[in-house]
PDB file of N, CA and C in Angstrom:
ATOM      1  N   MET A1145     -35.779 -24.287  17.240  1.00 49.00           N
ATOM      2  CA  MET A1145     -34.207 -24.135  17.034  1.00 49.00           C
ATOM      3  C   MET A1145     -34.287 -22.573  16.998  1.00 49.00           C
ATOM      4  N   ASN A1146     -33.191 -22.040  17.611  1.00 54.00           N
ATOM      5  CA  ASN A1146     -32.994 -20.532  17.569  1.00 54.00           C
ATOM      6  C   ASN A1146     -31.540 -20.430  16.314  1.00 54.00           C
ATOM      7  N   PHE A1147     -32.207 -19.635  15.604  1.00 57.00           N
ATOM      8  CA  PHE A1147     -31.149 -19.447  14.334  1.00 57.00           C
ATOM      9  C   PHE A1147     -30.659 -17.800  14.394  1.00 57.00           C
ATOM     10  N   ASP A1148     -30.834 -17.425  15.595  1.00 55.00           N
ATOM     11  CA  ASP A1148     -30.131 -15.965  15.761  1.00 55.00           C
ATOM     12  C   ASP A1148     -28.952 -15.970  15.910  1.00 55.00           C
ATOM     13  N   PRO A1149     -28.367 -15.316  14.974  1.00 50.00           N
ATOM     14  CA  PRO A1149     -26.911 -15.040  15.037  1.00 50.00           C
ATOM     15  C   PRO A1149     -26.127 -14.735  16.049  1.00 50.00           C
ATOM     16  N   GLN A1150     -27.078 -13.745  16.758  1.00 53.00           N
ATOM     17  CA  GLN A1150     -26.461 -13.140  18.269  1.00 53.00           C
ATOM     18  C   GLN A1150     -26.278 -14.115  19.256  1.00 53.00           C
ATOM     19  N   SER A1151     -27.261 -15.191  19.319  1.00 56.00           N
ATOM     20  CA  SER A1151     -27.359 -16.266  20.040  1.00 56.00           C
ATOM     21  C   SER A1151     -26.334 -17.152  20.235  1.00 56.00           C
ATOM     22  N   PHE A1152     -25.579 -17.256  18.984  1.00 56.00           N
ATOM     23  CA  PHE A1152     -23.981 -18.104  18.956  1.00 56.00           C
ATOM     24  C   PHE A1152     -23.000 -17.174  18.988  1.00 56.00           C
ATOM     25  N   GLY A1153     -22.936 -15.639  19.292  1.00 58.00           N
ATOM     26  CA  GLY A1153     -22.004 -14.898  19.305  1.00 58.00           C
ATOM     27  C   GLY A1153     -21.390 -14.455  17.870  1.00 58.00           C
ATOM     28  N   LEU A1154     -22.055 -14.656  16.872  1.00 55.00           N
ATOM     29  CA  LEU A1154     -21.311 -14.816  15.506  1.00 55.00           C
ATOM     30  C   LEU A1154     -21.585 -13.043  15.071  1.00 55.00           C
ATOM     31  N   ASP A1155     -20.491 -12.469  14.355  1.00 54.00           N
ATOM     32  CA  ASP A1155     -20.539 -11.448  13.929  1.00 54.00           C
ATOM     33  C   ASP A1155     -20.377 -11.252  12.540  1.00 54.00           C
ATOM     34  N   PHE A1156     -21.184 -10.947  11.633  1.00 56.00           N
ATOM     35  CA  PHE A1156     -20.884 -11.098  10.175  1.00 56.00           C
ATOM     36  C   PHE A1156     -20.519  -9.588   9.597  1.00 56.00           C
ATOM     37  N   ARG A1157     -20.249  -8.439  10.588  1.00 57.00           N
ATOM     38  CA  ARG A1157     -19.939  -7.273   9.997  1.00 57.00           C
ATOM     39  C   ARG A1157     -18.505  -7.394   9.288  1.00 57.00           C
ATOM     40  N   PRO A1158     -18.106  -6.860   8.389  1.00 51.00           N
ATOM     41  CA  PRO A1158     -16.599  -6.675   7.983  1.00 51.00           C
ATOM     42  C   PRO A1158     -16.193  -6.250   9.161  1.00 51.00           C
ATOM     43  N   PRO A1159     -14.664  -6.549   8.952  1.00 49.00           N
ATOM     44  CA  PRO A1159     -13.763  -5.956  10.208  1.00 49.00           C
ATOM     45  C   PRO A1159     -13.514  -4.723  10.034  1.00 49.00           C
ATOM     46  N   LEU A1160     -13.181  -3.817  11.144  1.00 47.00           N
ATOM     47  CA  LEU A1160     -12.690  -2.709  11.193  1.00 47.00           C
ATOM     48  C   LEU A1160     -11.315  -2.341  10.575  1.00 47.00           C
ATOM     49  N   GLN A1161     -11.061  -1.250   9.938  1.00 49.00           N
ATOM     50  CA  GLN A1161      -9.778  -1.050   9.368  1.00 49.00           C
ATOM     51  C   GLN A1161      -8.903  -0.549  10.516  1.00 49.00           C
ATOM     52  N   SER A1162      -7.652  -1.141  10.551  1.00 49.00           N
ATOM     53  CA  SER A1162      -6.889  -0.672  11.417  1.00 49.00           C
ATOM     54  C   SER A1162      -5.333  -1.473  10.913  1.00 49.00           C
ATOM     55  N   PRO A1163      -4.191  -0.410  11.450  1.00 50.00           N
ATOM     56  CA  PRO A1163      -3.214  -1.054  10.952  1.00 50.00           C
ATOM     57  C   PRO A1163      -2.589  -2.777  11.047  1.00 50.00           C
ATOM     58  N   SER A1164      -3.498  -3.338  12.183  1.00 52.00           N
ATOM     59  CA  SER A1164      -3.184  -4.651  12.594  1.00 52.00           C
ATOM     60  C   SER A1164      -4.011  -5.729  11.572  1.00 52.00           C
ATOM     61  N   VAL A1165      -5.036  -4.933  10.782  1.00 51.00           N
ATOM     62  CA  VAL A1165      -6.035  -5.782  10.329  1.00 51.00           C
ATOM     63  C   VAL A1165      -4.887  -6.877   9.117  1.00 51.00           C
ATOM     64  N   SER A1166      -5.301  -7.983   9.120  1.00 60.00           N
ATOM     65  CA  SER A1166      -4.874  -8.868   8.073  1.00 60.00           C
ATOM     66  C   SER A1166      -5.916  -9.537   7.277  1.00 60.00           C
ATOM     67  N   GLY A1167      -5.651 -10.067   6.086  1.00 64.00           N
ATOM     68  CA  GLY A1167      -6.538 -10.642   5.222  1.00 64.00           C
ATOM     69  C   GLY A1167      -7.262  -9.759   3.950  1.00 64.00           C
ATOM     70  N   ALA A1168      -8.329  -9.998   3.800  1.00 68.00           N
ATOM     71  CA  ALA A1168      -8.729  -9.206   2.590  1.00 68.00           C
ATOM     72  C   ALA A1168      -8.646  -7.990   2.661  1.00 68.00           C
ATOM     73  N   PRO A1169      -9.198  -7.287   3.605  1.00 78.00           N
ATOM     74  CA  PRO A1169      -9.192  -5.569   3.557  1.00 78.00           C
ATOM     75  C   PRO A1169      -7.697  -5.168   3.455  1.00 78.00           C
ATOM     76  N   ALA A1170      -6.678  -5.753   4.137  1.00 81.00           N
ATOM     77  CA  ALA A1170      -5.307  -5.579   3.987  1.00 81.00           C
ATOM     78  C   ALA A1170      -4.818  -5.476   2.611  1.00 81.00           C
ATOM     79  N   ILE A1171      -4.999  -6.857   2.033  1.00 84.00           N
ATOM     80  CA  ILE A1171      -4.608  -7.022   0.696  1.00 84.00           C
ATOM     81  C   ILE A1171      -5.195  -5.908  -0.402  1.00 84.00           C
ATOM     82  N   LEU A1172      -6.636  -5.695  -0.159  1.00 88.00           N
ATOM     83  CA  LEU A1172      -7.143  -4.631  -0.883  1.00 88.00           C
ATOM     84  C   LEU A1172      -6.660  -3.363  -0.905  1.00 88.00           C
ATOM     85  N   LEU A1173      -6.356  -2.838   0.493  1.00 88.00           N
ATOM     86  CA  LEU A1173      -5.399  -1.738   0.502  1.00 88.00           C
ATOM     87  C   LEU A1173      -4.039  -1.491   0.029  1.00 88.00           C
ATOM     88  N   ASN A1174      -3.289  -2.595   0.230  1.00 89.00           N
ATOM     89  CA  ASN A1174      -2.133  -2.824  -0.625  1.00 89.00           C
ATOM     90  C   ASN A1174      -2.201  -2.811  -2.040  1.00 89.00           C
ATOM     91  N   ALA A1175      -3.286  -3.367  -2.595  1.00 91.00           N
ATOM     92  CA  ALA A1175      -3.387  -3.518  -4.075  1.00 91.00           C
ATOM     93  C   ALA A1175      -3.624  -1.931  -4.482  1.00 91.00           C
ATOM     94  N   MET A1176      -4.413  -1.185  -3.718  1.00 91.00           N
ATOM     95  CA  MET A1176      -4.852   0.263  -4.080  1.00 91.00           C
ATOM     96  C   MET A1176      -3.736   1.247  -4.137  1.00 91.00           C
ATOM     97  N   ALA A1177      -3.031   0.730  -2.968  1.00 92.00           N
ATOM     98  CA  ALA A1177      -1.587   2.063  -2.908  1.00 92.00           C
ATOM     99  C   ALA A1177      -0.809   1.534  -3.895  1.00 92.00           C
ATOM    100  N   GLU A1178      -0.483   0.090  -4.305  1.00 93.00           N
ATOM    101  CA  GLU A1178       0.541  -0.184  -5.341  1.00 93.00           C
ATOM    102  C   GLU A1178       0.203   0.489  -6.608  1.00 93.00           C
ATOM    103  N   GLU A1179      -1.182   0.448  -7.154  1.00 94.00           N
ATOM    104  CA  GLU A1179      -1.668   1.050  -8.269  1.00 94.00           C
ATOM    105  C   GLU A1179      -1.617   2.679  -7.982  1.00 94.00           C
ATOM    106  N   SER A1180      -1.773   3.204  -7.019  1.00 93.00           N
ATOM    107  CA  SER A1180      -1.625   4.521  -6.823  1.00 93.00           C
ATOM    108  C   SER A1180      -0.323   5.086  -6.769  1.00 93.00           C
ATOM    109  N   ILE A1181       0.830   4.302  -6.144  1.00 93.00           N
ATOM    110  CA  ILE A1181       2.135   4.679  -6.451  1.00 93.00           C
ATOM    111  C   ILE A1181       2.762   4.486  -7.814  1.00 93.00           C
ATOM    112  N   VAL A1182       2.286   3.436  -8.338  1.00 94.00           N
ATOM    113  CA  VAL A1182       2.771   3.485  -9.741  1.00 94.00           C
ATOM    114  C   VAL A1182       2.256   4.401 -10.596  1.00 94.00           C
ATOM    115  N   GLU A1183       1.011   4.753 -10.505  1.00 94.00           N
ATOM    116  CA  GLU A1183       0.292   6.116 -11.091  1.00 94.00           C
ATOM    117  C   GLU A1183       1.291   7.239 -10.635  1.00 94.00           C
ATOM    118  N   ALA A1184       1.533   7.533  -9.759  1.00 91.00           N
ATOM    119  CA  ALA A1184       2.294   8.721  -9.064  1.00 91.00           C
ATOM    120  C   ALA A1184       3.665   8.603  -9.634  1.00 91.00           C
ATOM    121  N   ILE A1185       4.423   7.588  -9.543  1.00 91.00           N
ATOM    122  CA  ILE A1185       5.824   7.484 -10.356  1.00 91.00           C
ATOM    123  C   ILE A1185       5.765   7.816 -11.538  1.00 91.00           C
ATOM    124  N   THR A1186       4.944   6.974 -12.137  1.00 93.00           N
ATOM    125  CA  THR A1186       4.900   7.155 -14.001  1.00 93.00           C
ATOM    126  C   THR A1186       4.517   8.723 -14.410  1.00 93.00           C
ATOM    127  N   SER A1187       3.513   9.264 -13.731  1.00 92.00           N
ATOM    128  CA  SER A1187       2.890  10.637 -13.901  1.00 92.00           C
ATOM    129  C   SER A1187       4.006  11.669 -13.331  1.00 92.00           C
ATOM    130  N   LYS A1188       4.898  11.331 -12.600  1.00 89.00           N
ATOM    131  CA  LYS A1188       6.267  12.207 -12.321  1.00 89.00           C
ATOM    132  C   LYS A1188       5.566  13.445 -11.424  1.00 89.00           C
ATOM    133  N   SER A1189       4.559  12.736 -10.548  1.00 88.00           N
ATOM    134  CA  SER A1189       4.024  13.997  -9.699  1.00 88.00           C
ATOM    135  C   SER A1189       4.861  14.132  -8.483  1.00 88.00           C
ATOM    136  N   SER A1190       4.391  15.234  -7.803  1.00 88.00           N
ATOM    137  CA  SER A1190       5.238  15.565  -6.574  1.00 88.00           C
ATOM    138  C   SER A1190       5.417  14.381  -5.465  1.00 88.00           C
ATOM    139  N   ALA A1191       4.165  13.706  -5.402  1.00 86.00           N
ATOM    140  CA  ALA A1191       4.332  12.463  -4.449  1.00 86.00           C
ATOM    141  C   ALA A1191       4.966  11.257  -5.046  1.00 86.00           C
ATOM    142  N   GLY A1192       4.829  10.986  -6.274  1.00 87.00           N
ATOM    143  CA  GLY A1192       5.672   9.909  -7.055  1.00 87.00           C
ATOM    144  C   GLY A1192       7.317  10.495  -6.947  1.00 87.00           C
ATOM    145  N   LEU A1193       7.496  11.736  -7.002  1.00 88.00           N
ATOM    146  CA  LEU A1193       8.871  12.011  -6.978  1.00 88.00           C
ATOM    147  C   LEU A1193       9.336  12.196  -5.347  1.00 88.00           C
ATOM    148  N   ARG A1194       8.644  12.293  -4.593  1.00 87.00           N
ATOM    149  CA  ARG A1194       8.668  12.071  -3.086  1.00 87.00           C
ATOM    150  C   ARG A1194       9.162  10.715  -2.609  1.00 87.00           C
ATOM    151  N   ILE A1195       8.413   9.645  -3.250  1.00 86.00           N
ATOM    152  CA  ILE A1195       8.453   8.113  -3.105  1.00 86.00           C
ATOM    153  C   ILE A1195      10.047   7.859  -3.548  1.00 86.00           C
ATOM    154  N   ILE A1196      10.259   8.485  -4.832  1.00 85.00           N
ATOM    155  CA  ILE A1196      11.573   7.933  -5.381  1.00 85.00           C
ATOM    156  C   ILE A1196      12.770   8.357  -4.595  1.00 85.00           C
ATOM    157  N   ARG A1197      12.633   9.708  -4.247  1.00 86.00           N
ATOM    158  CA  ARG A1197      13.667  10.286  -3.418  1.00 86.00           C
ATOM    159  C   ARG A1197      13.933   9.211  -2.090  1.00 86.00           C
ATOM    160  N   TYR A1198      12.856   8.856  -1.344  1.00 84.00           N
ATOM    161  CA  TYR A1198      12.781   7.941  -0.183  1.00 84.00           C
ATOM    162  C   TYR A1198      13.327   6.576  -0.433  1.00 84.00           C
ATOM    163  N   LEU A1199      12.878   6.092  -1.483  1.00 83.00           N
ATOM    164  CA  LEU A1199      13.461   4.897  -1.964  1.00 83.00           C
ATOM    165  C   LEU A1199      15.132   4.805  -2.105  1.00 83.00           C
ATOM    166  N   MET A1200      15.468   5.910  -3.076  1.00 83.00           N
ATOM    167  CA  MET A1200      16.692   6.089  -3.556  1.00 83.00           C
ATOM    168  C   MET A1200      17.564   6.548  -2.221  1.00 83.00           C
ATOM    169  N   SER A1201      17.076   6.969  -1.307  1.00 84.00           N
ATOM    170  CA  SER A1201      17.992   7.315  -0.069  1.00 84.00           C
ATOM    171  C   SER A1201      18.500   6.028   0.929  1.00 84.00           C
ATOM    172  N   LYS A1202      17.513   5.113   0.730  1.00 81.00           N
ATOM    173  CA  LYS A1202      17.339   3.889   1.457  1.00 81.00           C
ATOM    174  C   LYS A1202      18.311   2.582   0.517  1.00 81.00           C
ATOM    175  N   MET A1203      18.541   2.753  -0.713  1.00 78.00           N
ATOM    176  CA  MET A1203      19.272   1.976  -1.401  1.00 78.00           C
ATOM    177  C   MET A1203      20.729   2.056  -1.186  1.00 78.00           C
ATOM    178  N   ALA A1204      21.381   0.962  -1.110  1.00 70.00           N
ATOM    179  CA  ALA A1204      22.978   0.990  -0.675  1.00 70.00           C
ATOM    180  C   ALA A1204      23.743   0.821  -2.106  1.00 70.00           C
ATOM    181  N   SER A1205      23.052   0.627  -3.090  1.00 68.00           N
ATOM    182  CA  SER A1205      24.042   0.052  -4.337  1.00 68.00           C
ATOM    183  C   SER A1205      24.047   1.795  -5.225  1.00 68.00           C
ATOM    184  N   ASN A1206      25.100   1.498  -6.133  1.00 69.00           N
ATOM    185  CA  ASN A1206      25.234   2.878  -6.891  1.00 69.00           C
ATOM    186  C   ASN A1206      24.227   3.109  -7.992  1.00 69.00           C
ATOM    187  N   SER A1207      24.016   1.975  -8.444  1.00 73.00           N
ATOM    188  CA  SER A1207      23.208   1.952  -9.770  1.00 73.00           C
ATOM    189  C   SER A1207      21.790   2.339  -9.418  1.00 73.00           C
ATOM    190  N   LEU A1208      21.560   3.099 -10.115  1.00 78.00           N
ATOM    191  CA  LEU A1208      19.685   3.619 -10.070  1.00 78.00           C
ATOM    192  C   LEU A1208      18.902   2.572 -10.997  1.00 78.00           C
ATOM    193  N   PRO A1209      17.650   2.221 -10.294  1.00 82.00           N
ATOM    194  CA  PRO A1209      16.767   1.480 -11.191  1.00 82.00           C
ATOM    195  C   PRO A1209      16.228   1.965 -12.608  1.00 82.00           C
ATOM    196  N   ASN A1210      15.688   1.460 -13.281  1.00 84.00           N
ATOM    197  CA  ASN A1210      15.222   1.836 -14.474  1.00 84.00           C
ATOM    198  C   ASN A1210      14.038   2.016 -14.150  1.00 84.00           C
ATOM    199  N   PHE A1211      13.434   3.289 -14.215  1.00 83.00           N
ATOM    200  CA  PHE A1211      12.312   3.966 -14.036  1.00 83.00           C
ATOM    201  C   PHE A1211      11.354   3.992 -15.302  1.00 83.00           C
ATOM    202  N   ASN A1212      11.839   3.417 -16.355  1.00 86.00           N
ATOM    203  CA  ASN A1212      11.071   3.233 -17.592  1.00 86.00           C
ATOM    204  C   ASN A1212      10.461   2.105 -17.585  1.00 86.00           C
ATOM    205  N   ASP A1213      11.135   0.834 -16.920  1.00 89.00           N
ATOM    206  CA  ASP A1213      10.433  -0.419 -16.817  1.00 89.00           C
ATOM    207  C   ASP A1213       9.573  -0.432 -16.041  1.00 89.00           C
ATOM    208  N   SER A1214       8.352  -0.573 -16.466  1.00 90.00           N
ATOM    209  CA  SER A1214       6.979  -0.853 -15.716  1.00 90.00           C
ATOM    210  C   SER A1214       7.024  -1.824 -14.498  1.00 90.00           C
ATOM    211  N   GLU A1215       7.459  -3.076 -14.723  1.00 90.00           N
ATOM    212  CA  GLU A1215       7.966  -4.026 -13.666  1.00 90.00           C
ATOM    213  C   GLU A1215       8.958  -3.405 -12.567  1.00 90.00           C
ATOM    214  N   THR A1216       9.998  -2.543 -13.076  1.00 89.00           N
ATOM    215  CA  THR A1216      10.779  -1.984 -12.018  1.00 89.00           C
ATOM    216  C   THR A1216       9.870  -1.155 -10.680  1.00 89.00           C
ATOM    217  N   ILE A1217       9.167  -0.369 -11.510  1.00 92.00           N
ATOM    218  CA  ILE A1217       8.324   0.821 -10.809  1.00 92.00           C
ATOM    219  C   ILE A1217       7.284   0.058 -10.017  1.00 92.00           C
ATOM    220  N   ARG A1218       6.720  -1.123 -10.219  1.00 92.00           N
ATOM    221  CA  ARG A1218       5.699  -1.923  -9.669  1.00 92.00           C
ATOM    222  C   ARG A1218       6.563  -2.423  -8.404  1.00 92.00           C
ATOM    223  N   LEU A1219       7.848  -3.133  -8.583  1.00 90.00           N
ATOM    224  CA  LEU A1219       8.633  -3.754  -7.349  1.00 90.00           C
ATOM    225  C   LEU A1219       9.016  -2.618  -6.731  1.00 90.00           C
ATOM    226  N   LEU A1220       9.395  -1.295  -7.079  1.00 89.00           N
ATOM    227  CA  LEU A1220       9.651  -0.317  -5.999  1.00 89.00           C
ATOM    228  C   LEU A1220       8.434   0.282  -5.345  1.00 89.00           C
ATOM    229  N   ALA A1221       7.360   0.248  -5.818  1.00 91.00           N
ATOM    230  CA  ALA A1221       5.983   0.424  -4.973  1.00 91.00           C
ATOM    231  C   ALA A1221       5.745  -0.573  -3.976  1.00 91.00           C
ATOM    232  N   ARG A1222       5.892  -1.860  -4.392  1.00 91.00           N
ATOM    233  CA  ARG A1222       5.805  -2.775  -3.346  1.00 91.00           C
ATOM    234  C   ARG A1222       6.881  -2.601  -2.225  1.00 91.00           C
ATOM    235  N   GLN A1223       8.194  -2.228  -2.443  1.00 89.00           N
ATOM    236  CA  GLN A1223       9.075  -2.014  -1.546  1.00 89.00           C
ATOM    237  C   GLN A1223       8.801  -0.682  -0.731  1.00 89.00           C
ATOM    238  N   PHE A1224       8.216   0.298  -1.036  1.00 90.00           N
ATOM    239  CA  PHE A1224       7.702   1.372  -0.536  1.00 90.00           C
ATOM    240  C   PHE A1224       6.736   0.912   0.365  1.00 90.00           C
ATOM    241  N   ILE A1225       5.538   0.145   0.059  1.00 90.00           N
ATOM    242  CA  ILE A1225       4.588  -0.355   0.925  1.00 90.00           C
ATOM    243  C   ILE A1225       5.145  -0.951   1.935  1.00 90.00           C
ATOM    244  N   TYR A1226       6.140  -1.946   1.780  1.00 90.00           N
ATOM    245  CA  TYR A1226       6.608  -2.422   2.915  1.00 90.00           C
ATOM    246  C   TYR A1226       7.429  -1.621   3.875  1.00 90.00           C
ATOM    247  N   GLU A1227       7.907  -0.796   3.355  1.00 87.00           N
ATOM    248  CA  GLU A1227       8.852   0.137   4.067  1.00 87.00           C
ATOM    249  C   GLU A1227       8.034   1.103   4.990  1.00 87.00           C
ATOM    250  N   ALA A1228       6.668   1.312   4.532  1.00 88.00           N
ATOM    251  CA  ALA A1228       6.010   2.290   5.136  1.00 88.00           C
ATOM    252  C   ALA A1228       5.153   1.330   6.086  1.00 88.00           C
ATOM    253  N   GLY A1229       4.773   0.024   5.966  1.00 87.00           N
ATOM    254  CA  GLY A1229       4.198  -0.728   6.795  1.00 87.00           C
ATOM    255  C   GLY A1229       2.985  -1.285   6.596  1.00 87.00           C
ATOM    256  N   SER A1230       2.285  -0.708   5.487  1.00 87.00           N
ATOM    257  CA  SER A1230       1.024  -1.156   5.283  1.00 87.00           C
ATOM    258  C   SER A1230       0.319  -0.266   4.035  1.00 87.00           C
ATOM    259  N   GLY A1231      -0.449  -0.483   3.329  1.00 88.00           N
ATOM    260  CA  GLY A1231      -0.973   0.233   2.201  1.00 88.00           C
ATOM    261  C   GLY A1231      -1.292   1.421   2.646  1.00 88.00           C
ATOM    262  N   MET A1232      -2.349   1.296   3.956  1.00 87.00           N
ATOM    263  CA  MET A1232      -2.969   2.425   4.581  1.00 87.00           C
ATOM    264  C   MET A1232      -1.846   3.565   4.765  1.00 87.00           C
ATOM    265  N   TYR A1233      -0.643   3.178   5.482  1.00 89.00           N
ATOM    266  CA  TYR A1233       0.493   4.242   5.676  1.00 89.00           C
ATOM    267  C   TYR A1233       0.817   4.929   4.509  1.00 89.00           C
ATOM    268  N   ALA A1234       0.858   3.927   3.315  1.00 89.00           N
ATOM    269  CA  ALA A1234       1.720   4.437   2.149  1.00 89.00           C
ATOM    270  C   ALA A1234       0.844   5.255   1.282  1.00 89.00           C
ATOM    271  N   ILE A1235      -0.549   5.266   1.729  1.00 88.00           N
ATOM    272  CA  ILE A1235      -1.791   5.901   0.875  1.00 88.00           C
ATOM    273  C   ILE A1235      -1.318   7.617   1.892  1.00 88.00           C
ATOM    274  N   GLU A1236      -1.143   7.288   3.016  1.00 88.00           N
ATOM    275  CA  GLU A1236      -1.507   8.491   4.032  1.00 88.00           C
ATOM    276  C   GLU A1236      -0.119   9.488   3.553  1.00 88.00           C
ATOM    277  N   PHE A1237       1.063   8.726   3.608  1.00 84.00           N
ATOM    278  CA  PHE A1237       2.266   9.367   2.992  1.00 84.00           C
ATOM    279  C   PHE A1237       2.153   9.877   1.635  1.00 84.00           C
ATOM    280  N   MET A1238       1.662   9.205   0.581  1.00 82.00           N
ATOM    281  CA  MET A1238       1.429   9.909  -0.870  1.00 82.00           C
ATOM    282  C   MET A1238       0.431  11.277  -0.654  1.00 82.00           C
ATOM    283  N   ASN A1239      -0.655  11.252   0.227  1.00 81.00           N
ATOM    284  CA  ASN A1239      -1.649  11.935   0.295  1.00 81.00           C
ATOM    285  C   ASN A1239      -0.869  13.715   0.938  1.00 81.00           C
ATOM    286  N   ALA A1240       0.221  13.148   1.946  1.00 80.00           N
ATOM    287  CA  ALA A1240       0.648  14.168   2.521  1.00 80.00           C
ATOM    288  C   ALA A1240       1.659  14.877   1.724  1.00 80.00           C
ATOM    289  N   ALA A1241       2.104  14.410   0.643  1.00 56.00           N
ATOM    290  CA  ALA A1241       3.308  14.836  -0.177  1.00 56.00           C
ATOM    291  C   ALA A1241       2.492  15.988  -1.408  1.00 56.00           C
ATOM    292  N   ASP A1242       1.052  15.783  -1.532  1.00 52.00           N
ATOM    293  CA  ASP A1242       0.492  16.695  -2.291  1.00 52.00           C
ATOM    294  C   ASP A1242       0.158  17.953  -1.850  1.00 52.00           C
TER     295      ASP A1242
END
């Protein structure tokens, strides 16, 4: 019997990172981006303030979110990742701000 993985056409390498990747790598990138955005907003860094300005420009309501509430900040971070398209793009946007 031949147990060589190449003979079966199996590839056990992790998938390459690209915008179209879904699954575990994308979930990990989104989680890392969310934590980074929350940290940037709570520390009031230039990237965090840029993200806040971007999100506020997209809001239709006249009321401001409570930036002292950690759950509100986390929801805003998730919204920003969604608007950016992926965690990878959100991290690139944050790095460009600093």
